[in-house]
C-alpha positions in Angstrom: 133.3 74.4 78.7 130.3 73.0 80.5 126.6 73.6 79.9 126.3 75.9 83.0 129.0 78.2 81.6 127.3 78.4 78.3 124.0 79.3 79.9 125.6 82.0 82.1 127.3 83.5 79.0 124.0 83.7 77.2 122.3 85.2 80.2 125.0 87.9 80.5 124.7 88.5 76.7 120.9 88.7 76.9 121.0 91.2 79.8 123.6 93.3 78.0 121.4 93.5 74.9 118.4 94.7 77.0 120.6 97.2 78.9 121.8 98.7 75.6 118.3 100.1 75.3 117.3 100.5 78.9 120.5 102.2 80.2 119.2 101.3 83.7 122.1 99.4 85.3 124.7 99.9 82.5 125.4 96.2 82.1 126.0 96.9 78.4 129.1 99.0 79.2 132.3 97.1 78.3 133.8 97.3 81.7 130.8 95.4 83.1 129.9 93.2 80.2 133.4 91.9 79.4 134.3 91.5 83.1 131.1 89.4 83.7 132.0 87.2 80.7 135.4 86.8 82.1 134.0 85.8 85.5 131.6 83.2 84.2 134.3 81.7 82.0 136.9 81.6 84.7 139.1 84.3 83.1 138.3 87.4 85.2 141.6 89.1 84.6 141.4 88.9 80.8 137.8 90.1 80.9 138.7 93.0 83.1 141.7 94.1 81.0 139.6 93.8 77.8 136.6 95.6 79.3 138.7 98.4 80.8 140.4 99.1 77.4 137.1 98.9 75.5 135.5 101.2 78.0 138.0 103.9 77.2 137.1 103.5 73.5 133.3 103.7 74.2 133.7 106.6 76.7 132.2 109.1 74.3 129.6 106.9 72.7 126.0 107.8 73.5 122.6 107.7 71.7 121.4 111.2 71.0 117.8 111.4 69.6 117.6 109.2 66.5 121.4 109.0 66.2 122.4 105.5 67.4 126.0 105.0 68.6 128.0 101.9 67.7 126.9 99.0 69.8 129.1 98.6 72.8 127.1 95.6 74.0 127.9 93.3 71.0 131.4 94.5 70.8 132.0 93.7 74.5 130.3 90.4 74.6 131.6 89.0 71.3 135.2 90.1 71.8 135.1 88.8 75.4 134.0 85.4 74.2 136.8 85.4 71.6 139.4 86.2 74.3 138.2 84.1 77.2 136.7 81.1 75.4 138.5 80.8 72.0 141.9 82.0 73.2 142.3 85.2 71.2 144.7 87.8 72.6 143.4 91.0 74.2 145.0 93.0 71.4 143.0 90.9 68.8 139.9 91.3 70.9 140.3 95.1 70.9 141.0 95.2 67.2 137.8 93.2 66.4 135.7 95.3 68.8 135.3 98.2 66.4 133.8 96.2 63.4 131.7 94.2 65.9 130.3 97.5 67.3 129.4 98.6 63.8 127.7 95.2 63.1 125.8 95.6 66.3 124.7 99.1 65.2 123.2 97.5 62.1 121.5 94.8 64.1 119.9 97.2 66.5 118.5 99.2 63.5 116.8 96.1 62.2 115.4 95.3 65.6 114.1 98.8 66.1 112.4 98.6 62.7 110.8 95.3 63.7 109.5 96.8 67.0 107.5 99.4 65.0 104.9 96.6 64.4 104.9 95.8 68.2 104.3 99.5 68.9 101.1 99.4 66.7 100.1 96.3 68.6 100.6 98.1 71.9 98.6 101.0 70.7 95.7 98.6 69.8 95.8 97.1 73.3 95.9 100.5 74.8 92.8 101.5 72.9 91.1 98.4 74.3 92.2 99.3 77.8 94.4 96.3 78.2 97.3 97.3 80.4 98.5 93.7 80.5 98.6 93.6 76.7 100.6 96.8 76.5 103.0 95.4 79.0 103.5 92.2 77.1 104.2 94.1 73.8 106.7 96.2 75.7 108.5 93.2 77.2 108.4 91.5 73.8 110.3 94.4 72.2 112.8 94.4 75.1 113.4 90.7 74.7 114.2 91.2 71.0 117.0 93.6 72.0 118.3 90.9 74.4 118.2 88.3 71.6 120.1 90.7 69.4 123.2 90.0 71.5 122.4 86.5 72.8 122.0 84.9 69.3 125.4 86.2 68.0 127.0 85.1 71.3 125.5 81.6 70.8 126.8 81.5 67.2 130.3 82.5 68.3 130.2 79.8 71.1 129.1 77.2 68.6 132.0 77.9 66.2 134.9 75.4 66.9 137.9 77.0 68.6 140.2 75.8 65.8 138.1 77.6 63.2 138.3 80.8 65.2 142.0 80.5 65.7 142.5 79.9 62.0 140.4 83.0 61.2 142.3 85.1 63.6 145.7 84.0 62.4 144.6 84.8 58.8 144.0 88.4 59.6 147.0 90.4 58.3 149.1 92.4 60.8 148.4 95.7 58.9 144.7 95.3 59.5 144.9 94.5 63.2 147.5 97.3 63.6 145.3 99.7 61.8 142.2 98.8 63.9 144.3 99.2 67.0 145.4 102.7 66.0 141.9 103.6 65.1 140.7 102.4 68.5 143.4 104.5 70.2 142.2 107.6 68.3 138.6 106.9 69.4 139.9 106.8 73.0 141.3 110.3 72.5 138.0 111.5 71.1 136.1 110.0 74.1 138.4 111.8 76.5 138.0 115.0 74.5 134.2 114.8 74.7 134.3 114.2 78.5 136.8 117.1 79.0 134.6 119.4 76.9 131.6 118.6 79.1 133.5 119.3 82.3 135.4 122.3 81.0 134.4 124.8 83.7 136.7 126.9 85.9 135.4 125.2 89.0 136.4 121.7 87.8 139.7 122.3 85.9 141.5 122.3 89.3 140.4 118.7 90.0 141.3 117.7 86.5 144.9 119.1 86.8 145.2 117.5 90.3 144.2 114.1 88.9 147.0 114.3 86.4 149.5 115.1 89.1 148.3 112.3 91.4 148.4 109.7 88.6 152.2 110.1 88.4 152.5 108.7 91.9 153.2 105.1 91.3 152.6 104.0 94.9 148.9 104.9 94.7 146.6 102.2 93.4 143.1 102.6 92.1 141.6 102.2 95.6 143.7 105.0 97.0 142.9 107.2 94.0 139.2 106.5 94.6 139.4 107.4 98.2 141.2 110.7 97.4 138.5 111.5 94.8 135.6 110.9 97.3 137.3 112.9 100.0 137.9 115.8 97.6 134.3 115.7 96.4 133.0 115.8 100.0 135.3 118.6 100.9 134.2 120.6 97.9 130.5 120.1 98.9 131.3 121.0 102.5 133.3 124.2 101.9 131.9 125.6 98.6 129.5 128.4 99.2 127.5 127.3 96.2 126.5 124.1 97.9 127.0 125.1 101.6 124.8 128.2 101.4 127.3 130.4 103.2 128.5 127.8 105.7 125.0 126.5 106.8 124.9 128.8 109.8 121.9 130.9 108.7 118.3 130.6 109.6 116.1 127.6 109.0 114.9 129.0 105.8 118.3 128.9 104.2 118.6 125.2 104.3 119.1 122.2 106.6 122.9 122.9 107.2 123.8 119.7 105.3 124.8 120.5 101.8 124.0 117.0 100.5 120.5 117.2 102.0 120.0 120.6 100.4 120.9 119.3 97.0 118.6 116.3 97.4 115.8 118.5 98.6 116.1 120.6 95.4 115.2 117.6 93.4 
């Protein structure tokens, strides 16, 4: 592995750590973080398979108020490095993702505690009227979150591959099997949370239709995506709730374009 690859891995890890707090571009999500690690290491297929599976596990994870969810960023980055760089299997990467997520949760609690001091410094700069000072404290706290993932990633990269292989082989089958079963149960919980949020009479029809279409083996993900977009557009076009009675009324009832009317409401 060359120097450029190491730098790219650390950049991806740093961005994923910041995104775990920002939630702006979702680079901390497993499907993105693990896939990016796979791309920069030359193993995009392994990264995508790992990220897709971990995404199902983290589907129902979210931060609510002061309750911090297990850290998907560290779990994704660390397990992706183990799989794409150190040669661990995807099953082993999935099994190790859960304890890594818990470890990341502890790390983010320490970093959030440390940023309290930075908040006081920002308050002082604000009282002095220094916008630049407040901005620097803000960016400093954000960089700490990035280092929270980049430093463990660097440590994992520095460990010799033989040591990682020996450690993975020393894990008993009952432990990896138990972690895999636990991960499967978390996937079910994530699906249940999503279903609970979308459980409305208007959406159950599409949910059932998706199950029926998934049984058609000739349809790939691109075809399924096209069908989903078409159904969404048809729903917006013909549903009175969005179409305002077909869009044929006066000018006061809307522009006639349901998508424009929705955007205008916001």
